[in-house]
CSV table of C-alpha atoms in Angstrom, one decimal:
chain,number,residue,atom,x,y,z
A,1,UNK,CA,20.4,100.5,-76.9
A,2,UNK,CA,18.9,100.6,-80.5
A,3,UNK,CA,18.6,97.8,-82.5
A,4,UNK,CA,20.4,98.7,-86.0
A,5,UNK,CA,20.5,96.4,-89.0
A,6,UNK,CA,24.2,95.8,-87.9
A,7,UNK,CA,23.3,94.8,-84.6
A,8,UNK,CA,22.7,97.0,-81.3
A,9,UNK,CA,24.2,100.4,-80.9
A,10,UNK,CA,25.2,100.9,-77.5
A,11,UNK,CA,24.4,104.2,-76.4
A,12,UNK,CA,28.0,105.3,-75.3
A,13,UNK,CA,28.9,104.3,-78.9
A,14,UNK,CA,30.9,106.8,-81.3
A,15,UNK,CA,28.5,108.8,-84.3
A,16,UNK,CA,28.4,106.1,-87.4
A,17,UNK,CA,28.9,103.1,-85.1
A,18,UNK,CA,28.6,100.0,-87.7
A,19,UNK,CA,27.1,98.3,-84.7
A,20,UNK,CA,28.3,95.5,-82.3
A,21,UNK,CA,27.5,92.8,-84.9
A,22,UNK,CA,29.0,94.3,-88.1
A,23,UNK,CA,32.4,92.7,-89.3
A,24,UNK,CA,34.1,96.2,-88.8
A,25,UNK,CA,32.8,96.7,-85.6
A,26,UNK,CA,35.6,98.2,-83.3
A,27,UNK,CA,38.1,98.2,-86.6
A,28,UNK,CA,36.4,100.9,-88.6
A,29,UNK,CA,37.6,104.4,-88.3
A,30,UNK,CA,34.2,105.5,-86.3
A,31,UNK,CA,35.3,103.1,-83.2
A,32,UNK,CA,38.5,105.0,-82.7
A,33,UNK,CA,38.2,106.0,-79.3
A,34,UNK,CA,35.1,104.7,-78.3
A,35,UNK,CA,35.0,103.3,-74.8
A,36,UNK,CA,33.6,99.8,-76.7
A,37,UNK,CA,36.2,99.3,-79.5
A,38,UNK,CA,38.0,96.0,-77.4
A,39,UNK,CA,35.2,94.7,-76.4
A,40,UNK,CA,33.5,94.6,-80.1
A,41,UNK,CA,36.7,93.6,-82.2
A,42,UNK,CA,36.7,90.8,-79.9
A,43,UNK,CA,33.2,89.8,-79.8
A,44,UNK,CA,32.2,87.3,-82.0
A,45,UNK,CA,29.5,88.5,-84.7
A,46,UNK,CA,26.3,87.2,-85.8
A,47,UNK,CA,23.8,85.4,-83.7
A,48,UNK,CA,24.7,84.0,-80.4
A,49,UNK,CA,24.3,80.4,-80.8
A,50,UNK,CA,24.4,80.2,-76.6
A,51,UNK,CA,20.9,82.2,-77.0
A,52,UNK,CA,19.4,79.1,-78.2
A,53,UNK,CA,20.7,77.0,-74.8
A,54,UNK,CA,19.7,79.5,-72.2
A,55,UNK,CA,16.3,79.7,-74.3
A,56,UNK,CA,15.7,76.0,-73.6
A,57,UNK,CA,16.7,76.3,-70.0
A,58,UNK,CA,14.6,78.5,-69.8
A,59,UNK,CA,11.8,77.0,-71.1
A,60,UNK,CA,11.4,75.5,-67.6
A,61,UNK,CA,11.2,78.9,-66.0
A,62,UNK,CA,7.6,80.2,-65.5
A,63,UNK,CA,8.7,83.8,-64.3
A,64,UNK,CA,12.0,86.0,-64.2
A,65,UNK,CA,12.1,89.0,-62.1
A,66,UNK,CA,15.4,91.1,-61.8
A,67,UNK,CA,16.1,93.0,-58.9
A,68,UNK,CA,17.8,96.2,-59.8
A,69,UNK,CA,19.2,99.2,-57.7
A,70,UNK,CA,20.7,102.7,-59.0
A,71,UNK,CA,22.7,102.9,-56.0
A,72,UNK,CA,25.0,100.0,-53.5
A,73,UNK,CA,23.8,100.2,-49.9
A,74,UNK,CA,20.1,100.8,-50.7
A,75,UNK,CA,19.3,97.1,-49.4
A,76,UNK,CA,18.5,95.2,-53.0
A,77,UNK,CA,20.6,92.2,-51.9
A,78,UNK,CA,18.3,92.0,-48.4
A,79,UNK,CA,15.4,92.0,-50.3
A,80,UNK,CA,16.0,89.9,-53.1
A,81,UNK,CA,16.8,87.2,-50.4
A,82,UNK,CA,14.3,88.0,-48.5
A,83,UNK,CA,11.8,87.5,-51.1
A,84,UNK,CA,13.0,83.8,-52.4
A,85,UNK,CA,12.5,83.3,-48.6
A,86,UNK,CA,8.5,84.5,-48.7
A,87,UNK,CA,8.0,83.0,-52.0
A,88,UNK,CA,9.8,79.5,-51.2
A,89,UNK,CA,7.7,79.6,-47.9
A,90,UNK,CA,4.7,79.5,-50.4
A,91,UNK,CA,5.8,76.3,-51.2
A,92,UNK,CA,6.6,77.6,-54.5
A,93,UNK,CA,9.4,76.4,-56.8
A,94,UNK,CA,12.5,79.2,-56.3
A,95,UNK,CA,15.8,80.1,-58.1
A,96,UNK,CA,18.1,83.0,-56.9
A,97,UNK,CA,20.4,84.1,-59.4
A,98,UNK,CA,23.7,86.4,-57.6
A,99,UNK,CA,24.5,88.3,-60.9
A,100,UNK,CA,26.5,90.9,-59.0
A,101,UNK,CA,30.2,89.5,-59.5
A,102,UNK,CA,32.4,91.7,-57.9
A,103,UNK,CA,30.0,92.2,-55.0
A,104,UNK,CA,28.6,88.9,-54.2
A,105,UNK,CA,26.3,88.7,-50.8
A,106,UNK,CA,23.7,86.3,-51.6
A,107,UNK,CA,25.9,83.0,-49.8
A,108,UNK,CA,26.0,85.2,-46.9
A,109,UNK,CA,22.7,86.5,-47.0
A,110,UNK,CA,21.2,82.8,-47.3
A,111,UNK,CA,23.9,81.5,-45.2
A,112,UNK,CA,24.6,79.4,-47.5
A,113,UNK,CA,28.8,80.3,-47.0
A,114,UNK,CA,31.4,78.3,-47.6
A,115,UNK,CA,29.4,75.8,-49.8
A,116,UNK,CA,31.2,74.6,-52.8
A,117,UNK,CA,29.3,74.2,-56.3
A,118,UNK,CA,28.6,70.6,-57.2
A,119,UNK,CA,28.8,69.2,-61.2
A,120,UNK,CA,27.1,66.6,-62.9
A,121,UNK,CA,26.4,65.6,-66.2
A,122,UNK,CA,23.6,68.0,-66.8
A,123,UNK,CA,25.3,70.7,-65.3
A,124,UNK,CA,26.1,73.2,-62.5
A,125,UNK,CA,23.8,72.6,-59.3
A,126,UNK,CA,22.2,75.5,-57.4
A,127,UNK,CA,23.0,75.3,-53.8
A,128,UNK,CA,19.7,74.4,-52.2
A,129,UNK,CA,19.0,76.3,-48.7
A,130,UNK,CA,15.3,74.2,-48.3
A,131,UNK,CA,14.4,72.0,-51.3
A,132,UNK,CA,12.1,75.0,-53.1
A,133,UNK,CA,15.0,77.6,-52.8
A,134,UNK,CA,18.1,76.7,-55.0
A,135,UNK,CA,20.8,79.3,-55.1
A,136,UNK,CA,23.9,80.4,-57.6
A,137,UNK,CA,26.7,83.0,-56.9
A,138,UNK,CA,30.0,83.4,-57.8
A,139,UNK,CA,30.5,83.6,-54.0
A,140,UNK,CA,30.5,79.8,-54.3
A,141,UNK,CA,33.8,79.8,-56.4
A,142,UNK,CA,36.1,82.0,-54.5
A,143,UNK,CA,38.9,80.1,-52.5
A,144,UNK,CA,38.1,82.9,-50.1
A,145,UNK,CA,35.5,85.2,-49.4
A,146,UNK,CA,37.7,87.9,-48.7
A,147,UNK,CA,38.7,87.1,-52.3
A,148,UNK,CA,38.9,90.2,-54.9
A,149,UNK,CA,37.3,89.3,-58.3
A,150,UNK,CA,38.9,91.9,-60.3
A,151,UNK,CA,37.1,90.7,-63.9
A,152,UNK,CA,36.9,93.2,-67.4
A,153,UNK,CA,33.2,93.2,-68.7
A,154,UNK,CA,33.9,90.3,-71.4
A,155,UNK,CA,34.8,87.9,-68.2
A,156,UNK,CA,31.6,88.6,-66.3
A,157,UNK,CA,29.4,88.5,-69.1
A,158,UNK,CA,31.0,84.9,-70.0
A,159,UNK,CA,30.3,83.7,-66.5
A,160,UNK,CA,26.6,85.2,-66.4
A,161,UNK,CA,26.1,83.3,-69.8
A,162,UNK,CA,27.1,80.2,-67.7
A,163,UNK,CA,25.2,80.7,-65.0
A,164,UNK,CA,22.2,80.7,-67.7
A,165,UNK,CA,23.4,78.0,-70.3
A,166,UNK,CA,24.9,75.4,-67.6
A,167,UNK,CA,22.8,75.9,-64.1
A,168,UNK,CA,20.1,72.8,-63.8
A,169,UNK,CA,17.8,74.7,-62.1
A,170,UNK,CA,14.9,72.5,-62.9
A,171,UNK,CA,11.2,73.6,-63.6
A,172,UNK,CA,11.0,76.7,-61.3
A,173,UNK,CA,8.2,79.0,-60.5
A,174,UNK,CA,10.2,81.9,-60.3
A,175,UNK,CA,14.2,83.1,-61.1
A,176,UNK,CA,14.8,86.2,-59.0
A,177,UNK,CA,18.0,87.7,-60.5
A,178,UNK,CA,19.9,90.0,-57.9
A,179,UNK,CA,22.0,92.2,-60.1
A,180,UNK,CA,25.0,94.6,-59.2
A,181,UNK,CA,23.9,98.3,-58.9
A,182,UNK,CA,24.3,101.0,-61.7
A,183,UNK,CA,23.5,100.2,-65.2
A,184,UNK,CA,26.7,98.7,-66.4
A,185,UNK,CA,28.1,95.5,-68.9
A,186,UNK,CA,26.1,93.0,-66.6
A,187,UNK,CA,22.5,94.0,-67.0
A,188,UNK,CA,23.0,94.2,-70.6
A,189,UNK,CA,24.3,90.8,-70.7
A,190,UNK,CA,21.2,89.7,-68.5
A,191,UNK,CA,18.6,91.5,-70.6
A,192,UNK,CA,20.4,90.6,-73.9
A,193,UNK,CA,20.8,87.0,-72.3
A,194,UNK,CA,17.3,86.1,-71.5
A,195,UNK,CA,14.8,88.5,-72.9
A,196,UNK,CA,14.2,86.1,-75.7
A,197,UNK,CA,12.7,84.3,-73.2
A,198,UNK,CA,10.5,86.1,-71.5
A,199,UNK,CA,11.7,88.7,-68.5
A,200,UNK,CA,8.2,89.6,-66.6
A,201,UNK,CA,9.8,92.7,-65.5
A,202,UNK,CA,12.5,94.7,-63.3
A,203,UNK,CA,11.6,95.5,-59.4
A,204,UNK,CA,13.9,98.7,-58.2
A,205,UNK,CA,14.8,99.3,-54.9
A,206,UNK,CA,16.1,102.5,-53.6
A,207,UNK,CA,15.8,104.4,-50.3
A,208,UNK,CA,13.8,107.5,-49.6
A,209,UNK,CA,16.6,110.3,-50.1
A,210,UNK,CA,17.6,112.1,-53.5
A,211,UNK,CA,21.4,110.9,-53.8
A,212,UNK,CA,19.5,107.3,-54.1
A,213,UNK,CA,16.8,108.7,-56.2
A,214,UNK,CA,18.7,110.6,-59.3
A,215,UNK,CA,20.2,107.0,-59.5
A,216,UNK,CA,16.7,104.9,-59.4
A,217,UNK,CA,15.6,107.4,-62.3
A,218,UNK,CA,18.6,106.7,-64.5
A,219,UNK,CA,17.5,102.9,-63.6
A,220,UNK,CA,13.8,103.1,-64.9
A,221,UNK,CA,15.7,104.8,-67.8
A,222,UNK,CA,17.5,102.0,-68.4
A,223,UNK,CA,14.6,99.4,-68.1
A,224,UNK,CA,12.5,102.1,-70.8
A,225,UNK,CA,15.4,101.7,-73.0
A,226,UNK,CA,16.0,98.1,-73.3
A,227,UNK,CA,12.1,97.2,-73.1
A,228,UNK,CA,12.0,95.5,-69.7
A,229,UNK,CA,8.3,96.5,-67.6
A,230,UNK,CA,9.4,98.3,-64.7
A,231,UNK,CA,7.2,96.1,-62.2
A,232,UNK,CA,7.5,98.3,-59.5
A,233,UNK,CA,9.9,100.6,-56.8
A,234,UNK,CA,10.5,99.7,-53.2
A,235,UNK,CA,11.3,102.0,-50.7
A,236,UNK,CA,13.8,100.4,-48.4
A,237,UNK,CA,14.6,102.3,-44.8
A,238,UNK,CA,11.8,104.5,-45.6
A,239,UNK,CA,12.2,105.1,-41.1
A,240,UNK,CA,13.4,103.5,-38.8
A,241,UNK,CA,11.1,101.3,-36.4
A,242,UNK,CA,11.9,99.7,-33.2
A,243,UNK,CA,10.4,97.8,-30.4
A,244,UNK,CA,10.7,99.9,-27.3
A,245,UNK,CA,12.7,97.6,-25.9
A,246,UNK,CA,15.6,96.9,-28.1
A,247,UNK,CA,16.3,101.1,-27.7
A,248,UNK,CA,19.5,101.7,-26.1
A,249,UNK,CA,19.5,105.2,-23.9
A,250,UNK,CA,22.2,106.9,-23.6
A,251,UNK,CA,22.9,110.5,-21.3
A,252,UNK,CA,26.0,112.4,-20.7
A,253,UNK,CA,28.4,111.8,-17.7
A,254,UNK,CA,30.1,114.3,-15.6
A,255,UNK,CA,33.4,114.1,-17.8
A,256,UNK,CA,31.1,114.7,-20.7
A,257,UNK,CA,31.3,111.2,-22.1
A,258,UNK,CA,28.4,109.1,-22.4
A,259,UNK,CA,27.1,106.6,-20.1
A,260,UNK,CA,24.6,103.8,-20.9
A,261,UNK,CA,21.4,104.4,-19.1
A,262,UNK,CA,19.2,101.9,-20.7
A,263,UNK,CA,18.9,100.1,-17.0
A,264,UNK,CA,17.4,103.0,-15.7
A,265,UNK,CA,15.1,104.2,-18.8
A,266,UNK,CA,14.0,101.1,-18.5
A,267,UNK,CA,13.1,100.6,-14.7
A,268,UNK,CA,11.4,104.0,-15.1
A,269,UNK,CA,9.2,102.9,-18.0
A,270,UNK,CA,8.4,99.6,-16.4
A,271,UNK,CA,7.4,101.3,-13.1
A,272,UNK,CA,5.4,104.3,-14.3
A,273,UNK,CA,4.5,103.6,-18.0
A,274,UNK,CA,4.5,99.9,-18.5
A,275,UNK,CA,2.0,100.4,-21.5
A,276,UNK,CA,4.9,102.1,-23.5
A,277,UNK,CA,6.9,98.7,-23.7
A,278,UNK,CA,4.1,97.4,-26.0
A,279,UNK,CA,5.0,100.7,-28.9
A,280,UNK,CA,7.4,100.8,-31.5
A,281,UNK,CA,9.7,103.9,-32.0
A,282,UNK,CA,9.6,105.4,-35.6
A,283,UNK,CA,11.8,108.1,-36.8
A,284,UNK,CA,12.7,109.0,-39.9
A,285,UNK,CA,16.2,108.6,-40.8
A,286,UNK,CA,16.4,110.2,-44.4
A,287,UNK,CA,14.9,113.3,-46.0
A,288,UNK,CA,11.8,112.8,-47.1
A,289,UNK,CA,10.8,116.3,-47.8
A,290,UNK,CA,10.3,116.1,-51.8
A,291,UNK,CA,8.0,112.8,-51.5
A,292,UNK,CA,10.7,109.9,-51.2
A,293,UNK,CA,9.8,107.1,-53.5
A,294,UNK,CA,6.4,107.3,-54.2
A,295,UNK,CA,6.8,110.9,-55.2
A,296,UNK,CA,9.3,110.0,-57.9
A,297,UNK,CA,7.0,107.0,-58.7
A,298,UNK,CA,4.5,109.4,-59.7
A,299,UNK,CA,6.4,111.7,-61.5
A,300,UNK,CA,7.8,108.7,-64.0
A,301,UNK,CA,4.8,106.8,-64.5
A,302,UNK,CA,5.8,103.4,-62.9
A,303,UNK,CA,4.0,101.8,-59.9
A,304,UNK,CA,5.3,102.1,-56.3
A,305,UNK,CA,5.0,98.6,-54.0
A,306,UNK,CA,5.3,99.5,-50.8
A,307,UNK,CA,8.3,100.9,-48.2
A,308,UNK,CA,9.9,98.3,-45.7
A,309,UNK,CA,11.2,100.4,-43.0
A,310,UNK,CA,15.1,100.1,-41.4
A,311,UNK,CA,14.2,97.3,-38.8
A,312,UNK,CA,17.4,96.4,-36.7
A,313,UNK,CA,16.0,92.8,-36.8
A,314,UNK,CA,15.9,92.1,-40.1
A,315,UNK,CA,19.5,93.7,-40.8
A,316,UNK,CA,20.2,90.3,-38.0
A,317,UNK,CA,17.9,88.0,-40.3
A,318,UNK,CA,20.4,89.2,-43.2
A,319,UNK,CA,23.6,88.9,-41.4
A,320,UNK,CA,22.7,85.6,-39.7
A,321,UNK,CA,21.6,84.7,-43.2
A,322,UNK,CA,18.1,83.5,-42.2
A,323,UNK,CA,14.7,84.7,-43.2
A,324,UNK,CA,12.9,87.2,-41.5
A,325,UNK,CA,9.4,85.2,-41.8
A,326,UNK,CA,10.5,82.5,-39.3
A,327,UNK,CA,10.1,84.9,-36.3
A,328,UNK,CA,7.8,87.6,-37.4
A,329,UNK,CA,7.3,88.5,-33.7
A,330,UNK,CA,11.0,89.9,-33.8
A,331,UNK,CA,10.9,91.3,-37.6
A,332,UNK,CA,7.4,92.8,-36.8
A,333,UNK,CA,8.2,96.0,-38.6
A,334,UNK,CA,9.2,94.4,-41.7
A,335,UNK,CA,8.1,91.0,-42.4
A,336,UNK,CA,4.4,92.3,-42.8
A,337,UNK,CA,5.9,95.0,-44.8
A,338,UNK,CA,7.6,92.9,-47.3
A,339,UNK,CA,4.7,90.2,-47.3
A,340,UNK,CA,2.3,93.2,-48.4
A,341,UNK,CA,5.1,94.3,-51.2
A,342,UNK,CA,4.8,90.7,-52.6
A,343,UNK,CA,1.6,90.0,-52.7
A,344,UNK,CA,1.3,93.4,-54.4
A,345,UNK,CA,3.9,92.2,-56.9
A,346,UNK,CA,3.0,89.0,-57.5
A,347,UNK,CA,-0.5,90.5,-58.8
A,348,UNK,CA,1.0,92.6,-61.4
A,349,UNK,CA,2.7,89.4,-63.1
């Protein structure tokens, strides 16, 4: 967006937008057919007053990081649960936001499901996984989590105003804010919503292959535009790594079909290469031919954190909703990767 005397300009906007804040904006003769007229004849114009609200909840917030992805499935979700978990475990004081409304999978993810929100006279109440870690979705308000939230932009931009004006989140160390993918109406609501206050900057997580990498560009795009400090891209599934003994062998029957022969790979191994049980088996799962992640990293000028690689364990700590530094002899592959990511982080904010 560009900031115009009459307000911003969205960059989808018509040529001679009066701007989102003007009185003619979406009723001029410019906004005919612009994908933004409903939404700014409706809007109300001039300041936000609700700015000033968030600002002083806000006040009690000593770092906001939003977790962005250019693409669904690349893993953002895992991680920005996974790291509340590492941080909390710092005994530091945590807030997960669930900004993604149509897609909510922080409850699960924290297994924090079925949980209902709780009121009081200062406002909506995080649900708390440990003291440290409070958590907000609108997971929490479906009557079923096989509910559809079929919402226009206005209607999730009202509820992520909520979730900033009317969540008692306390004093907190950090707010990670787990948005939906893509660059769409609710990252400009978040950015719009709290970077009065003070965002420390946007972490991106995409995985190694180019399909997921066109999108993380159009991402860091974004963050340029709107003046949020890219803080960093992960590479999630960058291989996959597993103990030798989780494998499952497989070999072809006499009908052609496959048989399970992880029994017998096994005995074999145990009798004539007991030493092998000790490795992990990497292979890479996407294309990493043009330089994955770090490559692209390079090429825009933003600083790569790490890669965490597709560990079958930690896709369990995700589904089972726990975190994967409670057992880091079963999440061996990961939890030192993510731990390394962090601390790499941490030390650019």
């Amino acid at each position: 967006m560009e900031n115009g005397h009459k307000g911003e300009i969205p960059d989808n906007a018509n040529e001679h937008c009066p701007g989102t804040e003007s009185e003619s904006a979406g009723k001029s003769d410019a906004c005919k057919g612009c994908p933004n007229q409903e939404v700014c004849a409706t809007a109300p114009k001039g300041p936000d007053p609700d700015l000033v609200t968030i600002a002083e909840r806000m006040a009690n917030v000593k770092h906001k990081i939003l977790i962005l992805s250019g693409k669904g499935g690349v893993g953002k979700s895992t991680f920005s649960a996974q790291l509340s978990f590492a941080l909390s475990g710092q005994d530091h004081q945590v807030g997960l936001l669930d900004v993604d409304i149509c897609g909510p999978s922080i409850p699960k993810m924290l297994g924090l499901e079925g949980q209902d929100l709780h009121q009081s006279n200062l406002g909506w109440s995080p649900i708390y996984v440990e003291s440290n870690l409070g958590v907000m979705s609108i997971g929490f308000m479906l009557p079923h989590p096989d509910e559809a939230v079929i919402w226009r932009g206005p209607r999730k931009n009202g509820l992520i105003k909520q979730f900033l004006k009317d969540v008692d989140w306390g004093e907190l160390d950090y707010l990670i804010v787990d948005a939906p993918p893509g660059t769409s109406d609710e990252h400009i609501s978040i950015v719009q919503f709290l970077k009065a206050t003070g965002i420390d900057g946007a972490v991106i997580v995409t995985t190694p292959q180019q399909v997921s990498l066109i999108d993380v560009r159009k991402e860091i795009s974004f963050c340029k535009k709107v003046g949020i400090r890219v803080l960093g891209v992960v590479e999630n599934m960058s291989e996959l790594r597993q103990s030798i003994t989780d494998l499952k062998f497989m070999s072809t029957g006499e009908s052609g079909g496959e048989v399970d022969a992880t029994e017998l790979a096994m005995k074999i191994i145990q009798e004539r290469a007991p030493e092998l049980l000790n490795l992990v088996a990497c292979s890479e799962v996407f294309d990493r031919s043009r330089g994955g992640a770090s490559g692209m990293c390079l090429e825009m000028g933003v600083p790569f954190l790490g890669k965490v690689p597709l560990d079958p364990q930690l896709c369990r700590a995700a589904e089972e909703g726990v975190s994967c530094f409670s057992d880091e002899q079963k999440c061996r592959a990961s939890a030192p990767a993510l731990k390394r990511i962090m601390d790499k982080l941490l030390a650019t904010i």
